[in-house]
Each structure stands twice: as structure tokens, then as C-alpha cells.
Short mmCIF file of C-alpha atoms and ligand atoms in Angstrom, two decimals:
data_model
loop_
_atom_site.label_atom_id
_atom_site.label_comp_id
_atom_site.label_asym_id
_atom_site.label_seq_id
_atom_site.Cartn_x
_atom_site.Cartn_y
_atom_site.Cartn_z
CA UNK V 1 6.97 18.68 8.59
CA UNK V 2 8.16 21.65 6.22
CA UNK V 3 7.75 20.13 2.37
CA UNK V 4 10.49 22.42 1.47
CA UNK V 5 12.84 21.34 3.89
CA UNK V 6 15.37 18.47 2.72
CA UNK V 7 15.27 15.50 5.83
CA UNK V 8 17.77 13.58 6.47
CA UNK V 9 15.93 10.47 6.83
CA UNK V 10 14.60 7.53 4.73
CA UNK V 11 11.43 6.53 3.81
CA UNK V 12 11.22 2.38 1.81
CA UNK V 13 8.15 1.98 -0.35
CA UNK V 14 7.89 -1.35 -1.30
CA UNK V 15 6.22 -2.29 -5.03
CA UNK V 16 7.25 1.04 -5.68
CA UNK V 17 7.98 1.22 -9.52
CA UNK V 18 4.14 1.18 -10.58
CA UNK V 19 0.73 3.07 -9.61
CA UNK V 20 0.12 3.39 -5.71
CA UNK V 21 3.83 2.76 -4.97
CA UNK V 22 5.35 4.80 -7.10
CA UNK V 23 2.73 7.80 -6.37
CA UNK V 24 3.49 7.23 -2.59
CA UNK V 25 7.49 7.20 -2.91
CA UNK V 26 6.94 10.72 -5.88
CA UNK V 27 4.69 11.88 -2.77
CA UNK V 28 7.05 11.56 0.00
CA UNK V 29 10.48 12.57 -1.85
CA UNK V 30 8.63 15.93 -2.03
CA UNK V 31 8.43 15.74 1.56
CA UNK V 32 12.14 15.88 1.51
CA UNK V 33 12.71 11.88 2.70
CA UNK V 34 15.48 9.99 0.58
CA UNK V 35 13.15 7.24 -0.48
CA UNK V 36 13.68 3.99 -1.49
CA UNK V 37 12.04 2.45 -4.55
CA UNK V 38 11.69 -1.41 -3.32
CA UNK V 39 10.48 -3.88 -6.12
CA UNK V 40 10.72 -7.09 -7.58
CA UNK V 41 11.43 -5.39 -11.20
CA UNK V 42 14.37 -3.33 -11.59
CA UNK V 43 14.25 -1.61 -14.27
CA UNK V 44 10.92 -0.04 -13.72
CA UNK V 45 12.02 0.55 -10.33
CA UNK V 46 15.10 2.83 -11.22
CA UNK V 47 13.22 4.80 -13.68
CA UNK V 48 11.08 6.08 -11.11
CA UNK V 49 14.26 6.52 -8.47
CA UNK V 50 16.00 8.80 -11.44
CA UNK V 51 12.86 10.52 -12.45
CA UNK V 52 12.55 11.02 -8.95
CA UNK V 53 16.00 12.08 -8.52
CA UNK V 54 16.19 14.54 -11.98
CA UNK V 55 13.22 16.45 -9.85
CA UNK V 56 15.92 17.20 -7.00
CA UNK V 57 14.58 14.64 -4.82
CA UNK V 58 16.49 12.00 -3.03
CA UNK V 59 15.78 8.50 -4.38
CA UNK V 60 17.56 5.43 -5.09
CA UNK V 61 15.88 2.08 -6.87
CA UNK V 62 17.01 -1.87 -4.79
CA UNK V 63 15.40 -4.83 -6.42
CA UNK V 64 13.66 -6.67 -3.96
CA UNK V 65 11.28 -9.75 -4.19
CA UNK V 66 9.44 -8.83 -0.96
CA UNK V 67 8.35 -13.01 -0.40
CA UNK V 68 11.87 -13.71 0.00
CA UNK V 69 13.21 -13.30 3.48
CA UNK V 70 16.88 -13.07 2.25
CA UNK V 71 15.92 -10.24 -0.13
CA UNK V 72 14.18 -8.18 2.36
CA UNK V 73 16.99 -8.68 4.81
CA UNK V 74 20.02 -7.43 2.34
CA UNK V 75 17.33 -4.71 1.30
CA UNK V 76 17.32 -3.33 4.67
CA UNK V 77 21.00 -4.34 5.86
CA UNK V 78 22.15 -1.78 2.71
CA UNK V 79 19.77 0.98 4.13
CA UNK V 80 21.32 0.50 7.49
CA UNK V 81 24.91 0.77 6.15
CA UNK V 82 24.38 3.63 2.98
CA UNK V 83 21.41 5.61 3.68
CA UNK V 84 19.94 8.36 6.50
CA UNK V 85 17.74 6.80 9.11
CA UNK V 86 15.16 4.73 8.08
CA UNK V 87 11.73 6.77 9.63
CA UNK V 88 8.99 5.14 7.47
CA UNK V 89 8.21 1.47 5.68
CA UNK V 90 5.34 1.13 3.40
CA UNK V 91 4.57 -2.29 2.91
CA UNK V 92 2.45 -1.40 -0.62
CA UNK V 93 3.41 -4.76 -2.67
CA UNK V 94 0.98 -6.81 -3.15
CA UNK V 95 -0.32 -9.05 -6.17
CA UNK V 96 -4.53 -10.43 -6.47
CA UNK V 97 -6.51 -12.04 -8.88
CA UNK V 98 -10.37 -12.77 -10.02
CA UNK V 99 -11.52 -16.00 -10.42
CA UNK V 100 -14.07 -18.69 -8.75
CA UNK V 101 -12.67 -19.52 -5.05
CA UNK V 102 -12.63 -23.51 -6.24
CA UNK V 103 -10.82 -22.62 -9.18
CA UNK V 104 -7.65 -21.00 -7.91
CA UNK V 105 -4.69 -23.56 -7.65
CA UNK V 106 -2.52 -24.16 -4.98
CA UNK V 107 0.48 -22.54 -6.38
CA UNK V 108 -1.68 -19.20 -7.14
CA UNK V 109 -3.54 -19.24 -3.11
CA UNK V 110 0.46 -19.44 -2.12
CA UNK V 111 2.02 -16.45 -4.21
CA UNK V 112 -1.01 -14.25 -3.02
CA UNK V 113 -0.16 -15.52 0.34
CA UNK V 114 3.69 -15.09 -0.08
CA UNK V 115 3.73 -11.29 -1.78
CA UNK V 116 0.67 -9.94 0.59
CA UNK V 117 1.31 -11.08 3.98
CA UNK V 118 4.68 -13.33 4.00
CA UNK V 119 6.12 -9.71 2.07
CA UNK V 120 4.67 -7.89 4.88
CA UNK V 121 5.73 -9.92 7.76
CA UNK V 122 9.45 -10.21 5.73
CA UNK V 123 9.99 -6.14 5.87
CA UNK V 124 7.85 -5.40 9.29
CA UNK V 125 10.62 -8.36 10.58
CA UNK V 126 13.86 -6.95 8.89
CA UNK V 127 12.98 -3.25 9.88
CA UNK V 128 12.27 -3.76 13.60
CA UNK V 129 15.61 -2.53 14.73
CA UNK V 130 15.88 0.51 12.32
CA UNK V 131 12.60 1.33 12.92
CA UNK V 132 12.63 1.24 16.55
CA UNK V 133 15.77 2.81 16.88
CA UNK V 134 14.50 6.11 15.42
CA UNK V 135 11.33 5.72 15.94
CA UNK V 136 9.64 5.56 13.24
CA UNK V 137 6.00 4.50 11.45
CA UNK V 138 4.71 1.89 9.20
CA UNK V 139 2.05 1.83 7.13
CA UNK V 140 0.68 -1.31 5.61
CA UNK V 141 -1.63 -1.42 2.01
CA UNK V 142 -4.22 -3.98 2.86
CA UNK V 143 -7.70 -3.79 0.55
CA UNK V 144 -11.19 -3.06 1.29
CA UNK V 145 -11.97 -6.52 0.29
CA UNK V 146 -10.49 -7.06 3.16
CA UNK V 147 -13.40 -5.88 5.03
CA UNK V 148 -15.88 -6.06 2.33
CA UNK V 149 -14.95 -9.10 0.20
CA UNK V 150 -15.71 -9.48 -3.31
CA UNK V 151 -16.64 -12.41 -5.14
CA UNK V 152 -13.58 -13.66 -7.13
CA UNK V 153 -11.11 -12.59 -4.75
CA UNK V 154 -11.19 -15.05 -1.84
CA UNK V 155 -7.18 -15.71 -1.27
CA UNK V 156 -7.02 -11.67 -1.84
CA UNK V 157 -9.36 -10.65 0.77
CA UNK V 158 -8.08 -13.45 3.13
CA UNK V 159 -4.88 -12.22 2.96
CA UNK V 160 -5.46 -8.38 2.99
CA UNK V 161 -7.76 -9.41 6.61
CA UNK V 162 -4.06 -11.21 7.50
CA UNK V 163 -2.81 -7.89 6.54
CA UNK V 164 -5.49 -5.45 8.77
CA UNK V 165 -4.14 -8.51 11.63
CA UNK V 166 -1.12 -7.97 11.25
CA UNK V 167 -1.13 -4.12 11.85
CA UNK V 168 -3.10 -4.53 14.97
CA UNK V 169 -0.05 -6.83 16.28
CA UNK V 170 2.51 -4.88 15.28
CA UNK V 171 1.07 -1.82 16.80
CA UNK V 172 0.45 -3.72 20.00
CA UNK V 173 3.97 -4.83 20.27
CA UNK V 174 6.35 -2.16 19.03
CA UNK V 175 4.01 0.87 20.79
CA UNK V 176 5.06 3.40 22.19
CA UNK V 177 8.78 3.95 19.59
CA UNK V 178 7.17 2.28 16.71
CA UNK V 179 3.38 3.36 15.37
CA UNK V 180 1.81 0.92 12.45
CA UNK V 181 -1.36 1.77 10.47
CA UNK V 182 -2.79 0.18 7.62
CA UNK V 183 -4.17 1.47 4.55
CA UNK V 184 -7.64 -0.09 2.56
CA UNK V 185 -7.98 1.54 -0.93
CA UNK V 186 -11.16 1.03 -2.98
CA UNK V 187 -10.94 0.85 -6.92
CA UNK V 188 -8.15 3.06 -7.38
CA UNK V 189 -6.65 3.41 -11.19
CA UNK V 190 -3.74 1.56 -11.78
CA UNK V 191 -2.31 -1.14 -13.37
CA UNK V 192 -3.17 -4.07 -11.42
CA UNK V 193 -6.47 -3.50 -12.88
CA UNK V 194 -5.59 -2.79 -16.20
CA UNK V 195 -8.73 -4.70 -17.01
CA UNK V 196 -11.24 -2.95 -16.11
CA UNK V 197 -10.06 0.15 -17.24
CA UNK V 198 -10.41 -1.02 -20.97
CA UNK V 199 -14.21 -0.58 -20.17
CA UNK V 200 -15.94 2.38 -19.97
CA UNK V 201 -19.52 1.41 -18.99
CA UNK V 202 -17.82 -0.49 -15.82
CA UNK V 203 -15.84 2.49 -15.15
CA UNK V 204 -19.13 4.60 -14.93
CA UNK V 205 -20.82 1.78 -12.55
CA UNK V 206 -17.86 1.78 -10.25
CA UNK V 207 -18.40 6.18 -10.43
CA UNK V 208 -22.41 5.88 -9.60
CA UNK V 209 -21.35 3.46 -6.80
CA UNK V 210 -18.89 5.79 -5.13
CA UNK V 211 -20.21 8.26 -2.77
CA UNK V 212 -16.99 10.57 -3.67
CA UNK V 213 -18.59 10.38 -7.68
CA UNK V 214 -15.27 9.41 -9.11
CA UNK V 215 -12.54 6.92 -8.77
CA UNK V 216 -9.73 7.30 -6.53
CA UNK V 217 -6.20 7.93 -7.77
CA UNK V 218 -3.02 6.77 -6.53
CA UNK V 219 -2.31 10.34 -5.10
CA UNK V 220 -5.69 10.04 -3.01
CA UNK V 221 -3.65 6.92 -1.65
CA UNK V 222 -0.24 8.66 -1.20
CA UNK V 223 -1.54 11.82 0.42
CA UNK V 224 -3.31 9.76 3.54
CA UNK V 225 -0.24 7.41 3.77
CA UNK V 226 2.14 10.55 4.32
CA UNK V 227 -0.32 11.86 6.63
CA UNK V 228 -0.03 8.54 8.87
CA UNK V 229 3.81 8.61 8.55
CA UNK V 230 3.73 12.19 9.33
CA UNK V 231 3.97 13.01 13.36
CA UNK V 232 0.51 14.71 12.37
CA UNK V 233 -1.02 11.09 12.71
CA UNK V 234 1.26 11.12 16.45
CA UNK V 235 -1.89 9.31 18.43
CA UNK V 236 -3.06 7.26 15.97
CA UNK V 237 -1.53 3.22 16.14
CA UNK V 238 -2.93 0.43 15.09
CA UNK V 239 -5.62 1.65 12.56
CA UNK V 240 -7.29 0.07 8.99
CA UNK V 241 -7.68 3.30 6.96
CA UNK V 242 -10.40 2.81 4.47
CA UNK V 243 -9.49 4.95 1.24
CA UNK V 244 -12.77 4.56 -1.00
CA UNK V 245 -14.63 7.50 -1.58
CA UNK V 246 -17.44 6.00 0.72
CA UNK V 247 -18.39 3.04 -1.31
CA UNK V 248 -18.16 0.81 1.30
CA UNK V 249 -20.51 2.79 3.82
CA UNK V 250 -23.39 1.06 1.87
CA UNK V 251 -26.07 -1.00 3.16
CA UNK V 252 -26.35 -2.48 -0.17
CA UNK V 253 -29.55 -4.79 0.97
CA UNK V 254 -31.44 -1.49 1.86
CA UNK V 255 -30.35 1.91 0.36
CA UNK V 256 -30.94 1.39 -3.01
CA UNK V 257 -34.87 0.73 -1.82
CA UNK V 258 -34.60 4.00 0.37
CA UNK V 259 -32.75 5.97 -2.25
CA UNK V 260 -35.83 5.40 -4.44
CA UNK V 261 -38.60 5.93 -1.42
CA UNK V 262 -36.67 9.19 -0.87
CA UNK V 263 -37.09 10.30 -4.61
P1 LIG O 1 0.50 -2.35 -9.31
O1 LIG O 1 0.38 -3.69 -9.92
O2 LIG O 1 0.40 -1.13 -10.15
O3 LIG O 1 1.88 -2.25 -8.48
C1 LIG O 1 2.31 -3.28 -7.65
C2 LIG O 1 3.81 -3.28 -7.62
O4 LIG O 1 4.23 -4.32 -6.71
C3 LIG O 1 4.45 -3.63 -8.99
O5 LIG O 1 5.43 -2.67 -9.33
C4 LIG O 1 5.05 -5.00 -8.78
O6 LIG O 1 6.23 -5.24 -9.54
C5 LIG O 1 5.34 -4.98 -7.28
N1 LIG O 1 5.47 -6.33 -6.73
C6 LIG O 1 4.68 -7.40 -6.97
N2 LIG O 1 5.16 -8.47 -6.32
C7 LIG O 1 6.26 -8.06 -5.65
C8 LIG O 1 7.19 -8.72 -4.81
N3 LIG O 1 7.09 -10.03 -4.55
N4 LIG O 1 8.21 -7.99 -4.28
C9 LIG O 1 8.33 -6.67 -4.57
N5 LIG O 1 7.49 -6.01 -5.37
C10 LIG O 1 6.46 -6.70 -5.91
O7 LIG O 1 -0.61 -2.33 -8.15
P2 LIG O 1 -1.27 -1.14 -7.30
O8 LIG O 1 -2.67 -1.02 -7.72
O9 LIG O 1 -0.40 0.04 -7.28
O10 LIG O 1 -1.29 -1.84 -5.87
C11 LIG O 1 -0.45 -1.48 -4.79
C12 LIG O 1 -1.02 -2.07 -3.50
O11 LIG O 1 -2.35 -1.57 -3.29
C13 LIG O 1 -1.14 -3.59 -3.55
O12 LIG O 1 -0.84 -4.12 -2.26
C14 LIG O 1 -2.62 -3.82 -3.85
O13 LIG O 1 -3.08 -5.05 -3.39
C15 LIG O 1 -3.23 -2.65 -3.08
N6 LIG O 1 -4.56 -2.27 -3.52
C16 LIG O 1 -4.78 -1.75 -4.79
C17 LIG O 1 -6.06 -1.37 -5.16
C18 LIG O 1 -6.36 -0.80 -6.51
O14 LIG O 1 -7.55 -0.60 -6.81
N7 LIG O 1 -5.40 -0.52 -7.35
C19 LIG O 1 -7.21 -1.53 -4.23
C20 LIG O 1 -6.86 -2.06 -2.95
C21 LIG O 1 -5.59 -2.41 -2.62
#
């Protein structure tokens, strides 16, 4: 794909008016996609669809509360009627939270549910036909708790594994028009964890633990989800694409005891 070229296509990022989301959809309007700004706030959402658009891009903002089926179906029912083929969905909303697994309550295990995987299923369900009409890609954000779970995060990892699941079906079903990939970030700066950003010594621990030696951004995230919307990815389907800096290659029982024998 020429960057410089304008497409005529579209390209919905869902939870798109804050850090991963909104790097993805700045990421691929330079690619020359119109893209959609999906989120469940508005207002943020159209700032970044008319920042977007001041830039020369393509962009327009639709508020959409991904864990409700009727939203995601008039979301992508306008797309169908106003906008340029849809080519690419990036399922990227998604909410978590850290506490003891016994002390989550029900309502908080469902909205995790709802937003992570129901939101998935919701826009993987109302894109089918666009998607497989012009063939296009998907790319899901799961976690790499969903591999590697953390301790405080049990409905999050659970449903981010739902998420890696869910990719693997999809693929199955919709190959060879329709190719689906997921995405696992690490720590990546952003809002979501606001929190640990306000402290600098766990900043630097999180640093020393990644391989890479610093955290990941949401560009580091944008950049590989272009790349498996882009026809470059053509014989790829299917996939969890971990997006840590390494920190997850670690044998966390043994290397620190052979980093030290190693001097
Ligand atoms: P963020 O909190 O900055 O952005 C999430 C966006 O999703 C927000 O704009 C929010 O309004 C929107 N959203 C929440 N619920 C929604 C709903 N029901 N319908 C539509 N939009 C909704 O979070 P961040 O960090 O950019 O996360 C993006 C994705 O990446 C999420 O799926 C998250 O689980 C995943 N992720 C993030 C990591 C990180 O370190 N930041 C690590 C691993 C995964």
C-alpha cells in the first residue's frame, strides 16, 4: 500500500477516542483509509475524527457502546449506506481492572465480559457481510495476560483468552475472503493505566523487566496492527500477536538465577 495514496476504503477502530485506539485510527488515516472513530464517548471520539480530519485525513467520529448489539448493528448499517468499503475492523475496546479474583462482583466479572468479548463478538457479527464482501481483515486487541495472567486480573485475562478464541474461530470460518488476527500488547502507556504511571520507581521495574528496555507506546501497537491489515500480512490468519518488548519470553522461575551465574 502507497501511504501517500488516498484509498477509497474504510477502516472502524473501535475504543478509538483514547491511547491504542486513537494511535491505531491517527496510524491508518495516514495510510489513506477513511477511518472510523467507534466509541462509547462522543465527544472524545470526534475530537480525534476532526483532528484527524484538519490533518487531511478522512475520519468521521459514531458513538458506539460496543456491548450493545443494537449499537454495533446501526454502527455498521451507517458505514454500509455513507462510507467507502469497509476493508478493516479493529476490535480495540476493551475495559479491565485489579483487584483479588474473590473480590470482584458480579456486575464488574459481567461488564469485563460484555465490553471485551460480547463487544468483540457484537462487531466481528455485524461486519461479516461487509467484510466478506470486500474482503477484508480483522484484527482483534486481546492482552498478554491473556497468555501470561497476572494476579488481580482474573475476569481480564479470562476474557482476553475468549478473545485469542475467538480469533482462531473466526479465522477458521470466514478463510479464505476474510483473514482475522489478534493483537496481545504488554504494558503499553495509556490511560487505562493511568495508575501506574503516577509512579516512577514502578515505571523503572516494568523498563528492567522488558527485554526491549522501555515501555511500549501506542504507536508500537498501531504500526503491527496496520501491518496485519495490510495485504503485507496476506498468509497470515488466525494469529495472537504478542506486542511486549519480550517480557513475556521469561522463564521467570530460572533466568534471574542464570542471569546472575552468567555474571
Ligand atoms: P484506554 O482506556 O485508553 O482506551 C479504551 C477506549 O475504549 C476508551 O476510549 C473507552 O471509552 C473505549 N470503550 C470502553 N468501553 C467501550 C464500549 N463499551 N464501547 C465502545 N468503546 C468503549 O485503553 P487502551 O490502553 O488504549 O486499551 C485499548 C485496548 O488495548 C483494550 O482492549 C485493552 O484491554 C488493550 N490492552 C491495553 C494494554 C495497555 O497496557 N494499555 C495492554 C494490553 C491490552
Amino acid at each position: 500500500m502507497n501511504p501517500t495514496e488516498q484509498h477509497d476504503t474504510t477502516v472502524v477502530v473501535t475504543g478509538a477516542a483514547s491511547g491504542i485506539g486513537a494511535a491505531t485510527a491517527e496510524h491508518l488515516a495516514g495510510l489513506g483509509h477513511h477511518v472510523v472513530v467507534a466509541d462509547r464517548r462522543a465527544n472524545p471520539a470526534e475530537e480525534v475524527a476532526r483532528e484527524l480530519t484538519s490533518r487531511g485525513h478522512r475520519s468521521s467520529a459514531a458513538k458506539c457502546d460496543v456491548a450493545d448489539a443494537r449499537s454495533v448493528d446501526a454502527l455498521f448499517a451507517r458505514v454500509a449506506e455513507e462510507l467507502p468499503p469497509l476493508v478493516g475492523l479493529v476490535n480495540n475496546a476493551g475495559v479491565g481492572n485489579l483487584k483479588p479474583l474473590e473480590a470482584y462482583t458480579p456486575s464488574e466479572v459481567d461488564l469485563i465480559w460484555s465490553v471485551n468479548v460480547s463487544g468483540t463478538y457484537n462487531c466481528l457479527r455485524s461486519a461479516a457481510p461487509l467484510l466478506r464482501r470486500n474482503e477484508g481483515a480483522v484484527v482483534n486487541v486481546a492482552s498478554v495476560s491473556a497468555v501470561h495472567p497476572t494476579r488481580g486480573e482474573a475476569p481480564y485475562s479470562a476474557a482476553k483468552a475468549a478473545v485469542v478464541a475467538l480469533t482462531a474461530s473466526a479465522a477458521l470460518e470466514w478463510a479464505p475472503e476474510v483473514r482475522v488476527n489478534c493483537v496481545s500488547p504488554g504494558f503499553i502507556r495509556t490511560p487505562l493505566n493511568d495508575l501506574l504511571a503516577t509512579n516512577e520507581e514502578w515505571l523503572e521495574g516494568i523498563r528492567e523487566r522488558t527485554p526491549a528496555g522501555r515501555l511500549g507506546t501506542p504507536r508500537d501497537v498501531a504500526e503491527t496492527v496496520a501491518f496485519l491489515l495490510s495485504d503485507a500480512s496476506a498468509y497470515v490468519t488466525g494469529q495472537n500477536l504478542v506486542i511486549d518488548g519480550g517480557s513475556a519470553l521469561t522463564n521467570a522461575q530460572m533466568d534471574p538465577l542464570f542471569t546472575e551465574l552468567l555474571g
